[in-house]
C-alpha cells in the first residue's frame, strides 16, 4: 500500500528539528528501502509500529513530501485500517502538527477467501431428494440466506451466490439457506431439508440443491365430538377411520393435513392437546403399519361458523 505524507510549514518561522512520525495500522509492516523525502531515500527509525524520520528542517512556506510503502501482513482480516501521521519536535517529542489519517479497506480475495454457492431447485418427481435424469428445474423460486440476501432461480431452476461467505480459515463455517415455499408452483412441496445447512471451506465452491414435487394431499377434519368427553382419547369409530386413512396413504406418497374445527365453547388448551394426541396416534399407527416413507403432517385450527 503506497502512502504519501505532505508536511507544510504554514507559519513565518524556520523549523530545523522536525520529526515525521507515522503510526502504522495493526498487521501492516514497512517495506525496507521504500521511503523517500523529496525524492531522496531516507530510512526511518522503527519502534514497533511507529516509524520516525528525525532531524528535518522545514523553511518558511516550504513543503516536504514523504513517500513510503507498507505491506499487509498475512494475519490481517477483512476490515478498515487507519494509518496516522504527524510531526513533532525532535528534541522534546512534542507534537507540532495536526494528526493526519488515511484509511484503507482490506476486502476478501474472491479466489482464495470467498466460498461461492451454486445450486438448483428441481422437480423431484420420484421424491427421493436427489435430481435424477428427467427431473427439470423449477423457475422463479425465491431463496433466502440468514443475512437477508434474496435470490431467485432462472428459467432452468438454477441460482448462484458469489462470495456467499468467508469461512473460518482453520475450521470452515456453516452456511444456511432456506427456500420460500410460498413461491413454489401450486401443489408443490419441498422434498429435501428446508432450511439446508452445508459446511463451507475457504476458496472452494459448494453446491446446494432443493427438491420439490407435487404431493397428494389428504385432508381430515375433526371436531370435539371425535374425542371422548373432556378427554384427548379418540372414540372407537374415529380410531377405525384413522386406520383406514393410513391404508390409503400407504399406496402413494401423501401429505396429511388435519383441520380441527373448534366450537366457540370449547377450551383452546383442550383442543390443542387433542390435536397433539391425534398426531401422536397417527404417527404411532403409521410406524406400526410400516408406512414406507416419512409422512408429513400439517395441522390447522379453525372456528365453526354459525
XYZ file of N, CA and C in Angstrom, residues 18-233:
648
model
N 12.662 18.946 13.024
C 11.323 18.379 12.803
C 11.436 16.871 12.607
N 10.555 16.134 13.249
C 10.449 14.677 13.050
C 9.090 14.364 12.436
N 9.099 13.495 11.443
C 7.840 12.978 10.877
C 7.603 11.607 11.489
N 6.454 11.446 12.109
C 6.107 10.201 12.800
C 4.923 9.559 12.083
N 5.050 8.265 11.816
C 3.982 7.517 11.149
C 3.621 6.318 12.022
N 2.351 6.262 12.443
C 1.863 5.143 13.265
C 1.104 4.172 12.363
N 1.676 2.981 12.186
C 1.122 2.028 11.225
C -0.117 1.318 11.772
N -1.024 0.904 10.895
C -2.173 0.105 11.331
C -1.706 -1.269 11.814
N -2.469 -1.924 12.675
C -2.109 -3.273 13.130
C -2.003 -4.247 11.966
N -0.925 -5.042 11.958
C -0.735 -6.025 10.914
C -0.015 -5.516 9.687
N 0.193 -4.187 9.575
C 0.918 -3.620 8.437
C 2.404 -3.487 8.786
N 3.267 -3.643 7.783
C 4.708 -3.556 8.001
C 5.348 -2.633 6.967
N 6.415 -1.969 7.404
C 7.139 -1.078 6.492
C 8.007 -1.910 5.554
N 7.993 -1.537 4.269
C 8.835 -2.220 3.290
C 10.191 -1.517 3.249
N 11.217 -2.220 3.656
C 12.561 -1.643 3.757
C 13.019 -1.062 2.414
N 13.573 0.168 2.479
C 14.108 0.819 1.288
C 13.099 1.548 0.440
N 11.849 1.616 0.896
C 10.808 2.227 0.071
C 10.579 3.710 0.389
N 11.140 4.219 1.509
C 10.844 5.588 1.921
C 11.771 6.588 1.237
N 11.203 7.732 0.886
C 11.988 8.834 0.310
C 11.356 10.162 0.708
N 12.235 11.163 0.944
C 11.774 12.518 1.248
C 12.256 13.427 0.138
N 11.293 14.007 -0.579
C 11.598 14.858 -1.743
C 12.477 14.124 -2.755
N 12.192 12.808 -2.901
C 12.909 12.008 -3.891
C 14.210 11.409 -3.416
N 14.651 11.706 -2.197
C 15.904 11.199 -1.639
C 15.585 10.054 -0.673
N 16.235 8.903 -0.846
C 15.987 7.753 0.013
C 16.422 8.040 1.440
N 15.505 7.858 2.368
C 15.802 8.069 3.792
C 15.078 6.982 4.581
N 15.827 6.173 5.332
C 15.230 5.108 6.133
C 14.799 5.637 7.506
N 13.673 5.185 7.999
C 13.202 5.655 9.309
C 13.779 4.839 10.452
N 13.637 5.376 11.654
C 13.878 4.597 12.869
C 12.584 3.859 13.185
N 12.696 2.549 13.432
C 11.496 1.725 13.615
C 11.418 1.274 15.069
N 10.253 1.545 15.684
C 9.987 1.092 17.054
C 8.581 0.505 17.081
N 8.479 -0.815 16.935
C 7.168 -1.452 16.859
C 6.444 -1.042 15.594
N 5.291 -0.418 15.754
C 4.510 0.047 14.601
C 4.709 1.537 14.340
N 5.736 2.136 14.947
C 5.984 3.570 14.782
C 7.249 3.791 13.958
N 7.119 4.572 12.897
C 8.247 4.964 12.049
C 8.546 6.441 12.301
N 9.845 6.785 12.438
C 10.218 8.172 12.714
C 11.375 8.603 11.816
N 11.198 9.752 11.166
C 12.263 10.406 10.397
C 12.616 11.692 11.150
N 13.815 11.759 11.731
C 14.185 12.868 12.611
C 15.160 13.823 11.933
N 15.329 15.015 12.584
C 16.339 15.988 12.154
C 16.057 16.663 10.833
N 14.799 16.844 10.476
C 14.459 17.515 9.223
C 14.274 19.013 9.460
N 14.508 19.787 8.440
C 14.254 21.232 8.504
C 13.178 21.580 7.492
N 12.277 22.481 7.902
C 11.188 22.924 7.039
C 11.174 24.452 7.079
N 11.558 25.058 5.965
C 11.632 26.509 5.911
C 10.278 27.169 5.826
N 10.297 28.497 5.880
C 9.053 29.255 5.819
C 8.339 29.001 4.497
N 7.072 28.497 4.570
C 6.282 28.211 3.388
C 6.732 26.987 2.611
N 7.696 26.238 3.140
C 8.219 25.078 2.422
C 7.325 23.850 2.615
N 7.331 22.952 1.629
C 6.599 21.680 1.683
C 7.583 20.539 1.510
N 7.507 19.563 2.423
C 8.330 18.355 2.313
C 7.391 17.172 2.042
N 7.771 16.305 1.104
C 6.924 15.176 0.713
C 7.628 13.860 1.031
N 6.975 13.065 1.855
C 7.487 11.741 2.241
C 6.635 10.678 1.581
N 7.282 9.720 0.911
C 6.590 8.602 0.286
C 7.138 7.300 0.846
N 6.252 6.329 1.063
C 6.678 5.029 1.589
C 5.672 3.963 1.194
N 6.083 2.707 1.350
C 5.232 1.563 1.057
C 5.049 0.727 2.317
N 3.822 0.278 2.548
C 3.532 -0.653 3.633
C 3.032 -1.960 3.036
N 3.325 -3.041 3.730
C 2.908 -4.372 3.294
C 1.843 -4.885 4.259
N 0.770 -5.436 3.715
C -0.298 -6.000 4.539
C 0.117 -7.391 4.994
N 0.154 -7.613 6.311
C 0.581 -8.893 6.864
C -0.409 -10.008 6.592
N 0.060 -11.245 6.715
C -0.776 -12.406 6.423
C -1.917 -12.575 7.427
N -1.775 -12.041 8.627
C -2.816 -12.197 9.643
C -3.877 -11.125 9.609
N -3.820 -10.231 8.640
C -4.788 -9.137 8.568
C -6.090 -9.651 7.966
N -7.207 -9.402 8.665
C -8.510 -9.830 8.179
C -9.221 -8.741 7.408
N -10.450 -9.030 7.014
C -11.235 -8.073 6.241
C -11.803 -7.009 7.170
N -11.298 -5.770 7.033
C -11.724 -4.661 7.892
C -11.125 -3.365 7.368
N -11.424 -2.251 8.061
C -10.827 -0.955 7.749
C -9.608 -0.744 8.634
N -8.516 -0.208 8.053
C -7.272 0.008 8.785
C -6.807 1.448 8.546
N -6.529 2.152 9.646
C -6.188 3.571 9.570
C -4.731 3.807 9.905
N -4.035 4.517 9.016
C -2.652 4.940 9.236
C -2.679 6.400 9.697
N -1.873 6.735 10.720
C -1.851 8.087 11.259
C -0.434 8.662 11.183
N -0.335 9.958 10.862
C 0.973 10.615 10.753
C 0.885 12.027 11.319
N 2.019 12.510 11.875
C 2.103 13.871 12.416
C 3.567 14.275 12.493
N 3.813 15.520 12.827
C 5.188 15.986 13.073
C 5.351 16.302 14.547
N 6.610 16.191 14.997
C 6.921 16.504 16.395
C 8.279 17.183 16.458
N 8.566 17.766 17.599
C 9.875 18.385 17.835
C 10.872 17.264 18.122
N 11.963 17.217 17.348
C 12.947 16.146 17.503
C 13.596 16.150 18.878
N 13.637 17.312 19.562
C 14.330 17.408 20.861
C 13.412 17.072 22.023
N 12.156 17.509 21.955
C 11.238 17.307 23.091
C 10.179 16.249 22.844
N 9.966 15.893 21.577
C 8.912 14.933 21.251
C 7.525 15.518 21.230
N 7.399 16.822 21.388
C 6.090 17.477 21.390
C 5.476 17.469 19.997
N 4.210 17.117 19.912
C 3.509 17.120 18.633
C 3.329 18.552 18.156
N 3.724 18.834 16.930
C 3.696 20.209 16.418
C 2.757 20.372 15.220
N 1.923 19.390 14.942
C 1.009 19.488 13.788
C -0.301 18.792 14.117
N -1.191 18.868 13.172
C -2.401 18.049 13.252
C -2.034 16.578 13.026
N -2.957 15.682 13.323
C -2.749 14.251 13.077
C -3.531 13.875 11.830
N -2.793 13.526 10.781
C -3.433 13.139 9.520
C -3.773 11.657 9.548
N -4.884 11.303 8.906
C -5.338 9.909 8.896
C -5.664 9.478 7.468
N -5.327 8.242 7.169
C -5.678 7.652 5.877
C -6.150 6.225 6.127
N -7.356 5.896 5.657
C -7.963 4.588 5.919
C -8.052 3.764 4.632
N -7.636 2.504 4.731
C -7.800 1.567 3.618
C -8.663 0.403 4.098
N -9.334 -0.211 3.175
C -10.190 -1.354 3.500
C -9.621 -2.616 2.863
N -9.418 -3.624 3.682
C -8.971 -4.928 3.186
C -10.211 -5.764 2.921
N -10.385 -6.187 1.681
C -11.555 -6.972 1.298
C -11.133 -8.405 0.979
N -12.125 -9.268 0.923
C -11.848 -10.683 0.670
C -11.350 -10.895 -0.754
N -10.428 -11.816 -0.900
C -9.974 -12.197 -2.227
C -10.978 -13.200 -2.797
N -11.559 -12.904 -3.954
C -12.609 -13.789 -4.479
C -12.140 -15.201 -4.790
N -10.842 -15.376 -4.998
C -10.331 -16.708 -5.351
C -9.911 -17.503 -4.123
N -9.231 -16.862 -3.183
C -8.632 -17.593 -2.074
C -9.420 -17.502 -0.774
N -10.285 -16.502 -0.610
C -11.013 -16.318 0.648
C -12.492 -16.676 0.550
N -13.109 -16.336 -0.554
C -14.558 -16.497 -0.690
C -14.951 -17.943 -0.984
N -16.159 -18.272 -0.569
C -16.787 -19.534 -0.965
C -18.047 -19.199 -1.747
N -18.123 -19.677 -2.988
C -19.284 -19.436 -3.832
C -20.273 -20.589 -3.697
N -21.556 -20.264 -3.880
C -22.616 -21.261 -3.816
C -23.276 -21.371 -5.191
N -23.431 -22.592 -5.682
C -24.253 -22.842 -6.856
C -25.316 -23.858 -6.462
N -26.444 -23.827 -7.149
C -27.485 -24.779 -6.792
C -28.635 -24.750 -7.759
N -29.622 -25.580 -7.457
C -30.791 -25.701 -8.319
C -31.987 -26.109 -7.474
N -33.153 -25.589 -7.859
C -34.429 -26.080 -7.332
C -35.041 -26.931 -8.440
N -35.251 -28.203 -8.181
C -35.668 -29.124 -9.232
C -36.970 -29.833 -8.875
N -37.627 -30.315 -9.916
C -38.877 -31.053 -9.770
C -38.539 -32.502 -9.407
N -38.645 -32.821 -8.141
C -38.257 -34.144 -7.635
C -39.414 -35.124 -7.840
N -39.561 -35.581 -9.074
C -40.733 -36.369 -9.444
C -40.822 -37.697 -8.707
N -39.672 -38.293 -8.393
C -39.720 -39.557 -7.643
C -39.586 -39.338 -6.136
N -39.484 -38.070 -5.735
C -39.481 -37.668 -4.318
C -38.382 -38.353 -3.499
N -37.214 -38.550 -4.116
C -36.117 -39.186 -3.381
C -35.100 -38.185 -2.845
N -35.312 -36.901 -3.109
C -34.420 -35.871 -2.588
C -33.210 -35.591 -3.439
N -33.055 -36.294 -4.575
C -31.914 -36.100 -5.468
C -32.429 -35.840 -6.883
N -31.676 -35.042 -7.635
C -32.078 -34.775 -9.000
C -31.625 -35.913 -9.906
N -32.578 -36.598 -10.455
C -32.301 -37.695 -11.376
C -32.597 -37.272 -12.809
N -32.246 -38.130 -13.736
C -32.469 -37.831 -15.143
C -33.955 -37.617 -15.412
N -34.258 -36.553 -16.164
C -35.646 -36.256 -16.494
C -36.360 -35.400 -15.476
N -35.642 -34.906 -14.455
C -36.251 -34.029 -13.454
C -35.778 -32.599 -13.699
N -36.608 -31.759 -14.316
C -36.192 -30.402 -14.696
C -36.153 -29.454 -13.507
N -35.554 -28.274 -13.735
C -35.529 -27.245 -12.708
C -36.854 -26.507 -12.631
N -37.070 -25.815 -11.536
C -38.288 -25.023 -11.322
C -37.895 -23.547 -11.313
N -38.486 -22.776 -12.196
C -38.104 -21.370 -12.362
C -38.782 -20.461 -11.342
N -38.121 -19.314 -11.109
C -38.689 -18.210 -10.333
C -39.043 -18.591 -8.896
N -38.228 -19.423 -8.295
C -38.394 -19.767 -6.877
C -37.428 -18.920 -6.062
N -37.905 -18.366 -4.970
C -37.084 -17.476 -4.149
C -36.431 -18.236 -3.002
N -35.154 -17.884 -2.751
C -34.411 -18.459 -1.634
C -33.795 -17.327 -0.828
N -33.521 -17.599 0.438
C -33.003 -16.558 1.323
C -31.876 -17.099 2.189
N -30.926 -16.215 2.520
C -29.856 -16.546 3.455
C -30.154 -15.891 4.795
N -29.402 -16.273 5.822
C -29.646 -15.722 7.159
C -29.283 -14.242 7.234
N -28.490 -13.751 6.289
C -28.148 -12.328 6.249
C -29.177 -11.498 5.498
N -30.239 -12.139 5.019
C -31.296 -11.407 4.339
C -31.120 -11.277 2.846
N -30.153 -11.986 2.280
C -29.948 -11.949 0.834
C -30.992 -12.834 0.159
N -31.695 -12.269 -0.847
C -32.728 -12.994 -1.570
C -32.271 -13.255 -3.001
N -32.461 -14.469 -3.477
C -32.125 -14.821 -4.860
C -33.300 -15.596 -5.455
N -33.414 -15.544 -6.784
C -34.458 -16.285 -7.482
C -33.821 -17.178 -8.540
N -34.442 -18.304 -8.764
C -33.926 -19.239 -9.764
C -34.235 -18.726 -11.169
N -33.361 -19.081 -12.126
C -33.591 -18.703 -13.519
C -34.564 -19.699 -14.162
N -34.713 -19.621 -15.478
C -35.715 -20.459 -16.132
C -35.344 -21.940 -16.110
N -34.105 -22.235 -15.761
C -33.677 -23.630 -15.623
C -33.662 -24.088 -14.164
N -34.127 -23.227 -13.272
C -34.142 -23.569 -11.851
C -32.824 -23.364 -11.144
N -31.851 -22.732 -11.826
C -30.515 -22.570 -11.244
C -30.390 -21.246 -10.497
N -29.473 -21.213 -9.525
C -29.144 -19.977 -8.818
C -27.685 -20.049 -8.384
N -27.097 -18.916 -8.077
C -25.743 -18.900 -7.516
C -25.570 -17.653 -6.660
N -24.664 -17.735 -5.708
C -24.316 -16.613 -4.841
C -22.808 -16.469 -4.870
N -22.329 -15.345 -5.394
C -20.891 -15.081 -5.430
C -20.423 -14.630 -4.058
N -19.337 -15.224 -3.594
C -18.771 -14.913 -2.263
C -19.875 -14.931 -1.208
N -20.538 -16.058 -1.116
C -21.644 -16.195 -0.170
C -21.184 -16.025 1.273
N -19.951 -16.437 1.556
C -19.433 -16.345 2.923
C -17.921 -16.496 2.896
N -17.263 -15.906 3.898
C -15.831 -16.097 4.083
C -15.662 -17.014 5.288
N -15.483 -18.306 5.068
C -15.452 -19.253 6.184
C -14.229 -19.060 7.075
N -14.320 -19.630 8.266
C -13.190 -19.633 9.178
C -12.008 -20.319 8.509
N -10.839 -19.705 8.619
C -9.667 -20.188 7.893
C -9.239 -21.585 8.330
N -9.417 -21.900 9.609
C -8.948 -23.186 10.130
C -10.025 -24.269 10.122
N -11.266 -23.895 10.447
C -12.304 -24.906 10.654
C -13.420 -24.873 9.612
N -13.458 -23.844 8.767
C -14.599 -23.698 7.874
C -15.793 -23.143 8.631
N -16.902 -22.943 7.968
C -18.095 -22.372 8.604
C -19.345 -22.977 7.996
N -20.424 -22.968 8.791
C -21.714 -23.427 8.299
C -22.399 -22.328 7.493
N -23.135 -22.736 6.475
C -23.910 -21.804 5.669
C -25.343 -22.318 5.612
N -26.301 -21.423 5.890
C -27.711 -21.812 5.958
C -28.481 -21.083 4.871
N -29.345 -21.826 4.201
C -30.186 -21.245 3.162
C -31.570 -21.887 3.232
N -32.596 -21.054 2.968
C -33.967 -21.550 3.060
C -34.741 -21.214 1.799
N -35.562 -22.158 1.367
C -36.428 -21.956 0.217
C -37.763 -21.399 0.688
N -38.236 -20.359 0.005
C -39.531 -19.758 0.325
C -40.612 -20.606 -0.341
N -41.287 -21.436 0.442
C -42.269 -22.375 -0.111
C -43.458 -21.664 -0.752
N -43.673 -20.387 -0.405
C -44.795 -19.652 -0.994
C -44.565 -19.344 -2.463
N -43.313 -19.445 -2.930
C -43.008 -19.146 -4.335
C -42.961 -20.393 -5.205
N -43.220 -21.558 -4.627
C -43.296 -22.783 -5.424
C -44.600 -22.805 -6.218
N -44.634 -23.517 -7.338
C -45.894 -23.655 -8.073
C -46.963 -24.305 -7.193
N -48.206 -24.044 -7.513
C -49.323 -24.571 -6.728
C -49.265 -26.096 -6.639
N -49.392 -26.593 -5.414
C -49.398 -28.034 -5.194
C -48.045 -28.635 -4.890
N -46.963 -27.850 -5.065
C -45.612 -28.367 -4.827
C -45.236 -28.216 -3.356
N -44.479 -29.196 -2.875
C -43.937 -29.148 -1.525
C -42.490 -29.623 -1.552
N -41.712 -29.124 -0.615
C -40.282 -29.433 -0.584
C -40.068 -30.892 -0.193
N -39.147 -31.559 -0.900
C -38.831 -32.961 -0.609
C -37.472 -33.121 0.055
N -36.735 -32.024 0.161
C -35.426 -32.062 0.825
C -35.499 -31.251 2.112
N -34.410 -31.204 2.843
C -34.373 -30.396 4.058
C -34.606 -28.932 3.711
N -35.325 -28.240 4.558
C -35.569 -26.812 4.359
C -35.793 -26.156 5.723
N -34.855 -25.317 6.191
C -33.629 -24.849 5.514
C -32.562 -25.940 5.447
N -31.560 -25.690 4.599
C -30.441 -26.611 4.442
C -29.170 -25.975 4.988
N -28.315 -26.804 5.585
C -27.049 -26.349 6.162
C -25.912 -27.132 5.512
N -24.908 -26.431 5.007
C -23.721 -27.092 4.454
C -22.481 -26.453 5.057
N -21.371 -27.166 4.986
C -20.094 -26.685 5.512
C -19.285 -26.098 4.369
N -18.799 -24.871 4.573
C -18.023 -24.188 3.548
C -16.551 -24.144 3.937
N -15.676 -24.230 2.918
C -14.231 -24.114 3.074
C -13.747 -22.945 2.237
N -12.794 -22.186 2.762
C -12.288 -21.010 2.042
C -11.818 -21.371 0.640
N -12.241 -20.537 -0.323
C -11.768 -20.675 -1.688
C -12.350 -21.837 -2.464
N -13.353 -22.532 -1.896
C -13.922 -23.687 -2.595
C -15.395 -23.465 -2.913
N -15.821 -24.028 -4.032
C -17.202 -23.938 -4.484
C -18.041 -24.990 -3.771
N -19.274 -24.627 -3.426
C -20.182 -25.573 -2.772
C -21.499 -25.628 -3.540
N -22.142 -26.789 -3.487
C -23.393 -26.990 -4.207
C -24.523 -27.238 -3.221
N -25.660 -26.584 -3.497
C -26.804 -26.650 -2.582
C -28.081 -26.761 -3.410
N -28.695 -27.940 -3.435
C -29.898 -28.175 -4.229
C -31.113 -28.342 -3.333
N -32.259 -27.946 -3.876
C -33.542 -28.146 -3.207
C -34.473 -28.898 -4.155
N -35.149 -29.900 -3.626
C -36.122 -30.632 -4.416
C -37.536 -30.287 -3.987
N -38.456 -30.285 -4.950
C -39.869 -30.047 -4.661
C -40.695 -30.878 -5.627
N -41.857 -31.311 -5.188
C -42.697 -32.159 -6.035
C -44.158 -31.963 -5.657
N -45.015 -32.335 -6.597
C -46.446 -32.307 -6.320
C -46.797 -33.497 -5.437
N -47.444 -33.243 -4.328
C -47.836 -34.297 -3.406
C -49.362 -34.440 -3.404
N -49.784 -35.641 -3.172
C -51.215 -35.858 -2.941
C -51.523 -35.426 -1.512
N -52.491 -34.535 -1.369
C -52.862 -34.023 -0.053
C -54.151 -34.680 0.401
N -54.112 -35.320 1.554
C -55.296 -35.932 2.151
C -55.679 -35.103 3.372
N -56.884 -34.617 3.369
C -57.341 -33.748 4.460
C -58.330 -34.496 5.344
N -58.139 -34.358 6.638
C -59.054 -34.928 7.631
C -59.519 -33.793 8.523
N -60.832 -33.618 8.619
C -61.412 -32.613 9.523
C -61.993 -33.322 10.735
N -61.622 -32.821 11.893
C -62.128 -33.394 13.142
C -62.710 -32.286 14.003
N -63.535 -32.698 14.970
C -64.113 -31.761 15.934
C -64.103 -32.429 17.301
N -64.602 -31.725 18.281
C -64.580 -32.247 19.638
C -65.356 -33.535 19.796
N -66.375 -33.758 18.931
C -67.190 -34.964 19.039
C -66.404 -36.229 18.706
N -65.226 -36.083 18.037
C -64.425 -37.260 17.702
C -63.693 -37.808 18.916
N -63.703 -37.048 20.017
C -62.979 -37.455 21.221
C -63.965 -37.737 22.339
N -63.514 -38.547 23.271
C -64.323 -38.830 24.449
C -64.505 -37.557 25.268
N -65.595 -37.470 25.977
C -65.954 -36.266 26.704
C -64.838 -35.814 27.644
N -64.334 -34.566 27.420
C -63.307 -33.986 28.276
C -61.965 -34.675 28.204
N -61.744 -35.513 27.164
C -60.527 -36.314 27.069
C -59.840 -36.068 25.730
N -58.584 -36.544 25.625
C -57.838 -36.478 24.364
C -57.858 -37.812 23.623
N -58.590 -38.790 24.140
C -58.664 -40.120 23.523
C -59.726 -40.126 22.435
